[in-house]
Short mmCIF file of C-alpha atoms and ligand atoms in Angstrom, two decimals:
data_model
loop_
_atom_site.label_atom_id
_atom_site.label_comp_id
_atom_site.label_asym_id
_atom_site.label_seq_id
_atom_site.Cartn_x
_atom_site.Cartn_y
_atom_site.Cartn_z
CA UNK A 279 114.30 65.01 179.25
CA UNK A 280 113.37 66.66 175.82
CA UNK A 281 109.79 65.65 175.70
CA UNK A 282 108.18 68.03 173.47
CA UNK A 283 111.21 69.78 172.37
CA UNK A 284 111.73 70.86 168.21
CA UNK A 285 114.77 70.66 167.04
CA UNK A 286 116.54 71.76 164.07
CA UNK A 287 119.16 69.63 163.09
CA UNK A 288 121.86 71.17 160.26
CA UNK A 289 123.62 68.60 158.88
CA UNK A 290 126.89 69.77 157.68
CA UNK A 291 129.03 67.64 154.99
CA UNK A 292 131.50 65.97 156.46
CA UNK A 293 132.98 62.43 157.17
CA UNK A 294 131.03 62.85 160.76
CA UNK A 295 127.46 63.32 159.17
CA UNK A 296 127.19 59.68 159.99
CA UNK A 297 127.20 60.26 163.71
CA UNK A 298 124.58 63.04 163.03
CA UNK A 299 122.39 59.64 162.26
CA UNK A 300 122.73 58.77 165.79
CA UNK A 301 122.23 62.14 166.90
CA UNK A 302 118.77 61.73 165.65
CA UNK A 303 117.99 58.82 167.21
CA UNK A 304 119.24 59.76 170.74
CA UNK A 305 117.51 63.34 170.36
CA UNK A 306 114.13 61.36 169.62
CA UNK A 307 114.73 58.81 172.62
CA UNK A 308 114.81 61.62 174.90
CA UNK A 309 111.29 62.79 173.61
CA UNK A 310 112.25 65.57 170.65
CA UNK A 311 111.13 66.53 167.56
CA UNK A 312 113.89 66.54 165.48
CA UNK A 313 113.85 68.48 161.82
CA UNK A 314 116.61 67.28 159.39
CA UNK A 315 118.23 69.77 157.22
CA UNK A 316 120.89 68.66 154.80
CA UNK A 317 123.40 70.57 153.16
CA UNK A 318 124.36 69.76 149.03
CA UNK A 319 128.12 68.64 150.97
CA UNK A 320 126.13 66.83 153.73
CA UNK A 321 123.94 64.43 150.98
CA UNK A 322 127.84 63.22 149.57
CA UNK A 323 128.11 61.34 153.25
CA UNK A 324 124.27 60.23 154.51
CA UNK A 325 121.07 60.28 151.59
CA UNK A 326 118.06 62.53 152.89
CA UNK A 327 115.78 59.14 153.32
CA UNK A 328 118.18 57.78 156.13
CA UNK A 329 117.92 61.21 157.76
CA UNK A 330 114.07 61.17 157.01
CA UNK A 331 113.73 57.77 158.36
CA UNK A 332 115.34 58.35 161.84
CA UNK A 333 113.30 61.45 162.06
CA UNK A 334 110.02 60.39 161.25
CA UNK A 335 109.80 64.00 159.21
CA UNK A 336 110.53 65.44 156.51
CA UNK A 337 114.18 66.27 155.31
CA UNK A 338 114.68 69.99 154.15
CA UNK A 339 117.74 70.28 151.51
CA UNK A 340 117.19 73.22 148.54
CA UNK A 341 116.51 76.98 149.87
CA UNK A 342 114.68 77.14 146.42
CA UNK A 343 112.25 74.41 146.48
CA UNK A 344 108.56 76.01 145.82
CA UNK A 345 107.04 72.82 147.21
CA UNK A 346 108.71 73.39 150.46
CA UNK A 347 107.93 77.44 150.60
CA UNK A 348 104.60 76.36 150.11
CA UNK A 349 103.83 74.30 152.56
CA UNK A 350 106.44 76.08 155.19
CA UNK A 351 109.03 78.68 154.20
CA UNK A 352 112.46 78.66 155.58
CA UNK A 353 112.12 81.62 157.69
CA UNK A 354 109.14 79.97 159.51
CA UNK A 355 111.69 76.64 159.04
CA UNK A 356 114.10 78.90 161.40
CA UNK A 357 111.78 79.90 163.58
CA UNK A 358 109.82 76.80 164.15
CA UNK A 359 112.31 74.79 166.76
CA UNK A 360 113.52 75.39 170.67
CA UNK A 361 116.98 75.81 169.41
CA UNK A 362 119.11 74.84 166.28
CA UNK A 363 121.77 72.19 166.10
CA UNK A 364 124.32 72.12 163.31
CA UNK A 365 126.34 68.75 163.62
CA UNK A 366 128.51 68.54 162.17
CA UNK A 367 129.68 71.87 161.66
CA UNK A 368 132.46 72.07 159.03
CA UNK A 369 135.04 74.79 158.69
CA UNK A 370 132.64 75.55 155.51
CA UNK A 371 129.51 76.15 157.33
CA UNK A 372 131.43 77.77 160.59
CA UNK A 373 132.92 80.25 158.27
CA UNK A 374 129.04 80.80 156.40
CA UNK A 375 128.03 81.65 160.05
CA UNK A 376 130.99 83.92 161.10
CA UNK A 377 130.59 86.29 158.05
CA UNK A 378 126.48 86.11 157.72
CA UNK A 379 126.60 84.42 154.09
CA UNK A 380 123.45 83.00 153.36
CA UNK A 381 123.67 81.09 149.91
CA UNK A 382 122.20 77.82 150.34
CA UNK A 383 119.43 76.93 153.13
CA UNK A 384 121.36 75.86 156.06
CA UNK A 385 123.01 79.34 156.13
CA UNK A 386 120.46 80.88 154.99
CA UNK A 387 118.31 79.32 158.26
CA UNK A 388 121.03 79.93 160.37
CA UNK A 389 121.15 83.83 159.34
CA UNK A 390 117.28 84.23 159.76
CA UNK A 391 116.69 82.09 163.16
CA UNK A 392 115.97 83.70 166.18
CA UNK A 393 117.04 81.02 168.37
CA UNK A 394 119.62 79.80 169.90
CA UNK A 395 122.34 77.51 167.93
CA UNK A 396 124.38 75.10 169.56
CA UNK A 397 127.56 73.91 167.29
CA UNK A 398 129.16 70.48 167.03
CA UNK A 399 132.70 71.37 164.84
CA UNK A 400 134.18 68.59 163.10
CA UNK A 401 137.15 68.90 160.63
CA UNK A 402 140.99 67.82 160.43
CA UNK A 403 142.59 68.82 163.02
CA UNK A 404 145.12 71.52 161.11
CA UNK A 405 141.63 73.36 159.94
CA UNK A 406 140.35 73.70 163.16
CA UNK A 407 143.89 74.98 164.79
CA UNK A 408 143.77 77.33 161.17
CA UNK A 409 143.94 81.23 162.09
CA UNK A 410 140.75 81.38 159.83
CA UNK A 411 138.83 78.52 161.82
CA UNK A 412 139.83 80.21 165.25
CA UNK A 413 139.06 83.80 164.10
CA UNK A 414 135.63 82.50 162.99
CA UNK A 415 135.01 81.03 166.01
CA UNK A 416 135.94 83.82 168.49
CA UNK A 417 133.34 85.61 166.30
CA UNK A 418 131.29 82.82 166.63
CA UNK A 419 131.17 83.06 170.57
CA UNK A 420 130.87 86.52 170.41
CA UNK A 421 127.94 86.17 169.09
CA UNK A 422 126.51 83.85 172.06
CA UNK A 423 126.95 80.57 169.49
CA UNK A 424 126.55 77.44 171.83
CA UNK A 425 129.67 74.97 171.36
CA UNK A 426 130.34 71.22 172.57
CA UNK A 427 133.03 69.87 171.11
CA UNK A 428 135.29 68.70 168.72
CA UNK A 429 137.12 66.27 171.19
CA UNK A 430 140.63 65.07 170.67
CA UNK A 431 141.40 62.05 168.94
CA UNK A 432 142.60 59.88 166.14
CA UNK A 433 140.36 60.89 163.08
CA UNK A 434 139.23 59.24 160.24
CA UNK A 435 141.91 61.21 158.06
CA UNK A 436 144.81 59.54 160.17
CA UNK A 437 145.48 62.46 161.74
CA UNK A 438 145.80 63.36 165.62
CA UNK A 439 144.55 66.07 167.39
CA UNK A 440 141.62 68.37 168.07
CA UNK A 441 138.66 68.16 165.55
CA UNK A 442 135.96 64.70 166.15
CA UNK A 443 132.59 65.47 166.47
CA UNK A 444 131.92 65.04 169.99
CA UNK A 445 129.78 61.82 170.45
CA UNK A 446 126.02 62.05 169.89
CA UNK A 447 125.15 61.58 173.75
CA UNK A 448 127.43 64.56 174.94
CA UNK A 449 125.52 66.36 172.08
CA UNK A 450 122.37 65.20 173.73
CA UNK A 451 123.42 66.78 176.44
CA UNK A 452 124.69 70.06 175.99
CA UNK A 453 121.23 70.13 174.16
CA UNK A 454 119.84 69.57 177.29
CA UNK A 455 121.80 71.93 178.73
CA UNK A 456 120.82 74.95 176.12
CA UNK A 457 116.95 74.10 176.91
CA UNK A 458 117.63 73.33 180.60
CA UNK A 459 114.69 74.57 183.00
CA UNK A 460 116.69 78.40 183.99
CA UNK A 461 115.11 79.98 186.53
CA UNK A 462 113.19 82.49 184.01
CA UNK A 463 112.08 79.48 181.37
CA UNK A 464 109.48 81.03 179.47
CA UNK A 465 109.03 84.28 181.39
CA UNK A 466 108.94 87.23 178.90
CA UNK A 467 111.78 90.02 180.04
CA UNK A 468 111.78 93.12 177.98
CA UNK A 469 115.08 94.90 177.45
CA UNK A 470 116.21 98.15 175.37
CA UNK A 471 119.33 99.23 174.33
CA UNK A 472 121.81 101.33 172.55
CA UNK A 473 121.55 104.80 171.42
CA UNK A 474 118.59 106.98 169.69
CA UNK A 475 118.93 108.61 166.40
CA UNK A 476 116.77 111.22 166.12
CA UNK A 477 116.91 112.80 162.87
CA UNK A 478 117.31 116.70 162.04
CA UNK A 479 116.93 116.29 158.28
CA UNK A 480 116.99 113.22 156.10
CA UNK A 481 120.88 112.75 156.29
CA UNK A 482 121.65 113.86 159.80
CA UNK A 483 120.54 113.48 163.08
CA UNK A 484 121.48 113.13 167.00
CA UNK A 485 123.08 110.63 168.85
CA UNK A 486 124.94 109.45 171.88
CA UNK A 487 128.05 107.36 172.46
CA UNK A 488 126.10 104.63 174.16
CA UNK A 489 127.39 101.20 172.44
CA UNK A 490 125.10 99.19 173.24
CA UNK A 491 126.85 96.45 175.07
CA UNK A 492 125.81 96.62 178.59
CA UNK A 493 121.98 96.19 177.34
CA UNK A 494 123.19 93.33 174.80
CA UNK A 495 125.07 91.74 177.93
CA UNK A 496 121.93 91.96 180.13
CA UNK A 497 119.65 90.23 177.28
CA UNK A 498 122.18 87.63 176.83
CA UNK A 499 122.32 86.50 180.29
CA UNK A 500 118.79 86.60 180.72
CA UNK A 501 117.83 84.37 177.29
CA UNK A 502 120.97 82.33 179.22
CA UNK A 503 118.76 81.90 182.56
CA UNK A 504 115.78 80.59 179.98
CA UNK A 505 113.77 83.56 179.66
CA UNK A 506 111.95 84.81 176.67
CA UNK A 507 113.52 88.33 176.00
CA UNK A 508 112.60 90.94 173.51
CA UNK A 509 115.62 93.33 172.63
CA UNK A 510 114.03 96.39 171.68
CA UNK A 511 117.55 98.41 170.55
CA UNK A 512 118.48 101.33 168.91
CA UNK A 513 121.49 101.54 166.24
CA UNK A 514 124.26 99.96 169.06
CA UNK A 515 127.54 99.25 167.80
CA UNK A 516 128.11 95.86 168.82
CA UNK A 517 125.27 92.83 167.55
CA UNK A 518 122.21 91.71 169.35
CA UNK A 519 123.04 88.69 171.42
CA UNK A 520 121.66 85.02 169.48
CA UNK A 521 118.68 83.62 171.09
CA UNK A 522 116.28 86.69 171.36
CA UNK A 523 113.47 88.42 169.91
CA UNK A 524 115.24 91.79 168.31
CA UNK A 525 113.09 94.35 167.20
CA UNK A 526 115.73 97.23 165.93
CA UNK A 527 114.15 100.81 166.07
CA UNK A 528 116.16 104.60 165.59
CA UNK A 529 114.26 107.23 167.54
CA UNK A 530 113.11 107.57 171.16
CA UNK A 531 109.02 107.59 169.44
CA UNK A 532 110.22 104.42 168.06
CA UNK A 533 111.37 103.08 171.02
CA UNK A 534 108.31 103.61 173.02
CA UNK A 535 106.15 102.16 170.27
CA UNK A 536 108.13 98.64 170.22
CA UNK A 537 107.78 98.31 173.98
CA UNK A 538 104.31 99.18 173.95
CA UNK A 539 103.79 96.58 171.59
CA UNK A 540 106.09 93.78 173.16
CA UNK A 541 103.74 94.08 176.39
CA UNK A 542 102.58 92.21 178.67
CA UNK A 543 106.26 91.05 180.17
CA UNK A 544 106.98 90.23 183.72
CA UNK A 545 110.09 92.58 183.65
CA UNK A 546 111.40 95.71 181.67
CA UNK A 547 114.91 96.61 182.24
CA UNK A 548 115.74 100.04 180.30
CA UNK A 549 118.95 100.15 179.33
CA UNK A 550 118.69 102.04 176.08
CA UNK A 551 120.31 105.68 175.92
CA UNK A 552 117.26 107.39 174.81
CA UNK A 553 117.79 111.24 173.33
CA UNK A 554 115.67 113.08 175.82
CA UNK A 555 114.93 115.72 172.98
CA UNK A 556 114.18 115.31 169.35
CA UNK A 557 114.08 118.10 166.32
CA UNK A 558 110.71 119.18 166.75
CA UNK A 559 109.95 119.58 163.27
CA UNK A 560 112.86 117.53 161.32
CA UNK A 561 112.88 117.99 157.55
CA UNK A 562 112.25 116.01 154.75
CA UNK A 563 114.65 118.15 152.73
CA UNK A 564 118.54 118.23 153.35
CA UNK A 565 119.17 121.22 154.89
CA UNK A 566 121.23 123.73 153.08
CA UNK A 567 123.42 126.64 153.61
CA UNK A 568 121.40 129.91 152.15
CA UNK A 569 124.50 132.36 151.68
CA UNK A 570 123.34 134.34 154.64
CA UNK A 571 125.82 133.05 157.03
CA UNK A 572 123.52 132.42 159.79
CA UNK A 573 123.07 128.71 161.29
CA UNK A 574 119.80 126.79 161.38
CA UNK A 575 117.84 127.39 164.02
CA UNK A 576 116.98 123.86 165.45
CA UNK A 577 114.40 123.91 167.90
CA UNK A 578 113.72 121.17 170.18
CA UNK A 579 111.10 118.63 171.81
CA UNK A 580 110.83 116.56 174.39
CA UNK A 581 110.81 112.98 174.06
CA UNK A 582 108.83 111.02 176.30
CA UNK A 583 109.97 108.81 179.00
CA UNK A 584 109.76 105.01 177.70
CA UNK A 585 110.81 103.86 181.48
CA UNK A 586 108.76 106.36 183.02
CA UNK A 587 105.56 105.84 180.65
CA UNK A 588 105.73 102.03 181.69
CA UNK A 589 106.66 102.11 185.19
CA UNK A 590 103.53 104.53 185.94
CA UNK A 591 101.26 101.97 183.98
CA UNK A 592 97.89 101.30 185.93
CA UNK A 593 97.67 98.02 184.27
CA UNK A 594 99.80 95.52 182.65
CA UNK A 595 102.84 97.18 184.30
CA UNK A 596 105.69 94.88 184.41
CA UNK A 597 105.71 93.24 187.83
CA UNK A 598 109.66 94.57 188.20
CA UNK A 599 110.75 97.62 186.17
CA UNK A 600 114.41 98.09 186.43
CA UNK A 601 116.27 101.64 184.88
CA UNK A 602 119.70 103.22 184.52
CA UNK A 603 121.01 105.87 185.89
CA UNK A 604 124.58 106.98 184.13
CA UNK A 605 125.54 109.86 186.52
CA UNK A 606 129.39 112.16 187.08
CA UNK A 607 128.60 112.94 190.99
CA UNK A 608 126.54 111.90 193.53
CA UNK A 609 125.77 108.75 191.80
CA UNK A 610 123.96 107.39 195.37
CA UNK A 611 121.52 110.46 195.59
CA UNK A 612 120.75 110.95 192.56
CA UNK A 613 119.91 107.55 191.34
CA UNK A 614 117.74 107.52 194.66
CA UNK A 615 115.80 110.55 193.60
CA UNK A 616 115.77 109.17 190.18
CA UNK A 617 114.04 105.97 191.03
CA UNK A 618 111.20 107.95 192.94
CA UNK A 619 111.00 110.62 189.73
CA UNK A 620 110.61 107.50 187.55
CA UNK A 621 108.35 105.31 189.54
CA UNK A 622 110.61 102.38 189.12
CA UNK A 623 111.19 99.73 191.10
CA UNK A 624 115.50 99.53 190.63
CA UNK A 625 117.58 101.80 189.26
CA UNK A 626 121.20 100.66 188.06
CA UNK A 627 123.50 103.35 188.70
CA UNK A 628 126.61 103.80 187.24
CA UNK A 629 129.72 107.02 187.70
CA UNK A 630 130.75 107.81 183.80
CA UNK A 631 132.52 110.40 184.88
CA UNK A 632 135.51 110.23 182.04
CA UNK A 633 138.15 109.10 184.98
CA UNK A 634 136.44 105.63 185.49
CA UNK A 635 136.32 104.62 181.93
CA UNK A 636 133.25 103.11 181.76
CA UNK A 637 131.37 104.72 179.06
CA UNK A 638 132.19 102.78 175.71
CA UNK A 639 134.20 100.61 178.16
CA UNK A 640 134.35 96.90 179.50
CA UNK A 641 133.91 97.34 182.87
CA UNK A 642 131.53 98.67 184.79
CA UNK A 643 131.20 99.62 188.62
CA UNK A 644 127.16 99.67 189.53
CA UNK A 645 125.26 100.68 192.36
CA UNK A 646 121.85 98.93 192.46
CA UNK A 647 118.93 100.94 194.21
CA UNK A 648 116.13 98.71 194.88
CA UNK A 649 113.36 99.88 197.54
CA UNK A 650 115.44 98.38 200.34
CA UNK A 651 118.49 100.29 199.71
CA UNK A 652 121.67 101.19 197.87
CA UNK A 653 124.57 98.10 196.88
CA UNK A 654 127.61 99.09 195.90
CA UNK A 655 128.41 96.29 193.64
CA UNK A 656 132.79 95.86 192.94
CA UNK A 657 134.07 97.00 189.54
CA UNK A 658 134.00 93.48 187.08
CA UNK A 659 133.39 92.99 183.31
CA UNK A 660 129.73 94.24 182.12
CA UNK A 661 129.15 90.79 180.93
CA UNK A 662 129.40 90.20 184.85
CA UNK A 663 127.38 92.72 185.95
CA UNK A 664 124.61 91.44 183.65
CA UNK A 665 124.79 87.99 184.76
CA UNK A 666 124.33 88.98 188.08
CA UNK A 667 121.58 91.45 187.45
CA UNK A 668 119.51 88.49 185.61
CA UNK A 669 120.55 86.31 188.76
CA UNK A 670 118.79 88.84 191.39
CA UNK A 671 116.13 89.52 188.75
CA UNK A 672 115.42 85.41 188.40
CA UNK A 673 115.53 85.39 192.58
CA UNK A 674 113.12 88.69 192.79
CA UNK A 675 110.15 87.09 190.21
CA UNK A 676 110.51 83.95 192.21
CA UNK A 677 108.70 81.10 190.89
O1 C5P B 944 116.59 110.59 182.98
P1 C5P B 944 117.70 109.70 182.52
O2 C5P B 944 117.93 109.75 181.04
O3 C5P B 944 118.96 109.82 183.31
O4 C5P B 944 117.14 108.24 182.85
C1 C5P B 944 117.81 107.10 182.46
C2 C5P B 944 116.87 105.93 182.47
O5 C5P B 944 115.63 106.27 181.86
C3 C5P B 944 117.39 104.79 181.64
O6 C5P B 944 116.89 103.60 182.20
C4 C5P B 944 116.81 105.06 180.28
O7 C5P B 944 116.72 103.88 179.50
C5 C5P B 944 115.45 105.60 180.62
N1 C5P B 944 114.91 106.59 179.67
C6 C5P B 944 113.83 106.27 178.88
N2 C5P B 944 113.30 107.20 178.03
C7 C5P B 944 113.82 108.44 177.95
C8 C5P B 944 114.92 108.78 178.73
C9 C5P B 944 115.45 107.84 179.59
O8 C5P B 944 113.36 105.12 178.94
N3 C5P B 944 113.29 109.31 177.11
#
């Protein structure tokens, strides 16, 4: 079921590193690589040659080992799996990942992977019902974390309650579930998102009060669905979903340039909020005031059209290029004209008209133009609306 599969393993230190033991062994039955990492904590429970044996690989334990960053460093460590596993994960290393610290090389892999990370929490169960434990892992599932686990039981501590490592085999399988064959497994989907900043002088510049979050929703759901996405976003104010390829860019010329260099991909869906004009000639000096009373004059340029440029691409156009279209009236017709204008093949068009709260909201009400006709899709969360955008999306590639 895994056959071929790499996966990083992050052992954590606690009392349940010795099921992480088995967790090797069942990972390798099933056909994957598996990659020990130990924490310092982790070595106090199971030695680095038990975890070496089971794999049949090296163990990786010091962030600072030259031997090591010579033959692979730990950002190619990070990158070098199908998704990361940390089992156990202990309030300690939860916490680590909540808050981005990065001191020691399992956080320090788990900060720099661009995978996705499935957790296994262990602890007593008065740490894991702790305010701290819970707020870290709401922020932990914010930020697309995979969990299975901790089951309910009596634990080795005496105690009673939520907080056992759930047993190596349902591990096994929720990793088979992370890597499970979506519909888009290994089909590279280009998204953008968030705002533009395009500068007027080194310390100011223009921007929008696009947040980012229903392009961050759409990437999610499609890495969800298996595919291979590359978030090309601009400075959004919530975090790039776990699990994809995030190249982070500031102006609309940026923009452009990432996409152009994260083709070929089978589908583009712009959802960035890209200035249409930029300072034509911004300065490399801070602009002062000179006494005279009179404003700048700012004079302006046009930016060019990222979804446009690609959409009218003679070759290597995406087979399905999906845009936005945030309009206050006549969202139907003029999302319809808009498609034609861009040359793309949907256009998801939403009414931000203040009254429906959408803009900077959580919900969203779309109407999705494709070339067979307009949907008025019901008001639900944006995380909904992206789930079911990647669902028609997986349907319209087909196979
Ligand atoms: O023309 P308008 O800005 O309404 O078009 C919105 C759609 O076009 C969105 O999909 C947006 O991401 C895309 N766009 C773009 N580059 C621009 C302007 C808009 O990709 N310069």
């Amino acid at each position: 079921m895994l056959a071929g599969k790499r996966i990083l393993l992050i052992i954590g230190g606690g009392i349940a590193a010795f099921k992480a033991l088995e967790l090797i062994r069942r990972l390798r039955e099933q056909g994957a690589t598996v990659t020990p990492v130990l924490t310092g904590a982790a070595e106090q429970f199971v030695t680095p040659l038990s975890a070496s044996a089971l794999a049949a690989r090296k163990v990786y334990r010091d962030l600072f080992d030259l031997t090591d960053e010579a033959e692979m460093g730990h950002i190619e460590l990070s990158r070098d799996a199908d998704l990361v596993v940390v089992a156990p994960a202990t309030a300690d290393l939860m916490a680590k990942m909540a808050n981005g610290l990065a001191n020691d090389l399992a956080s320090t892999l788990l900060m720099a992977t661009d995978k996705r990370v499935l957790i296994a929490p262990a602890m007593n169960v008065r740490m894991w019902l702790h305010p701290a434990n819970q707020r870290n892992l709401a922020a932990l599932e914010g930020d697309g974390i995979l969990r299975v686990g901790p089951d309910e039981g009596d634990m080795a501590c005496g105690e009673y309650g939520p907080g056992r490592m759930a047993e190596p085999l349902a591990i096994v399988e929720a990793v088979v579930d992370a890597l499970g064959d979506g519909p888009l497994r290994g089909r590279h989907v280009l998204v953008t998102s968030g705002p533009t900043h395009e500068p007027i002088d080194p310390v100011r510049y223009i921007a929008n009060r696009s947040s980012g979050a229903q392009g961050t929703a759409i990437a999610r759901a499609l890495a969800a669905l298996g595919a291979d996405v590359t978030f090309v976003t601009g400075p959004a104010d919530v975090p790039p979903p776990a699990g994809v390829r995030v190249v982070p860019v500031r102006t609309a010329a940026e923009m452009l340039e990432a996409v152009q260099a994260a083709l070929p991909a089978e589908a583009a869906i712009f959802a960035a909020a890209v200035a249409d004009w930029r300072v034509a000639s911004a300065t490399t000096s801070k602009l002062k005031k000179d006494g005279s009373g009179k404003p700048p004059q700012i004079e302006f340029a046009e930016n060019p059209d990222i979804l446009a440029t690609v959409a009218a691409m003679k070759t290597g156009r995406p087979t399905l290029v999906v845009g936005f279209a945030a309009e206050t009236d006549d969202v139907r017709s003029n999302a319809t004209a808009k498609r034609q204008r861009k040359g793309c093949d949907w256009i998801v068009a939403n009414d931000v008209s203040p009254a429906t709260g959408i803009m900077g909201g959580t919900e969203n009400a779309v109407t999705l133009i494709t070339g067979d006709g307009a949907e008025d899709w019901p008001r639900m969360s944006k995380d909904m609306v992206a789930s079911r955008l990647a669902a028609r999306l997986a349907e319209a590639l087909g196979k």
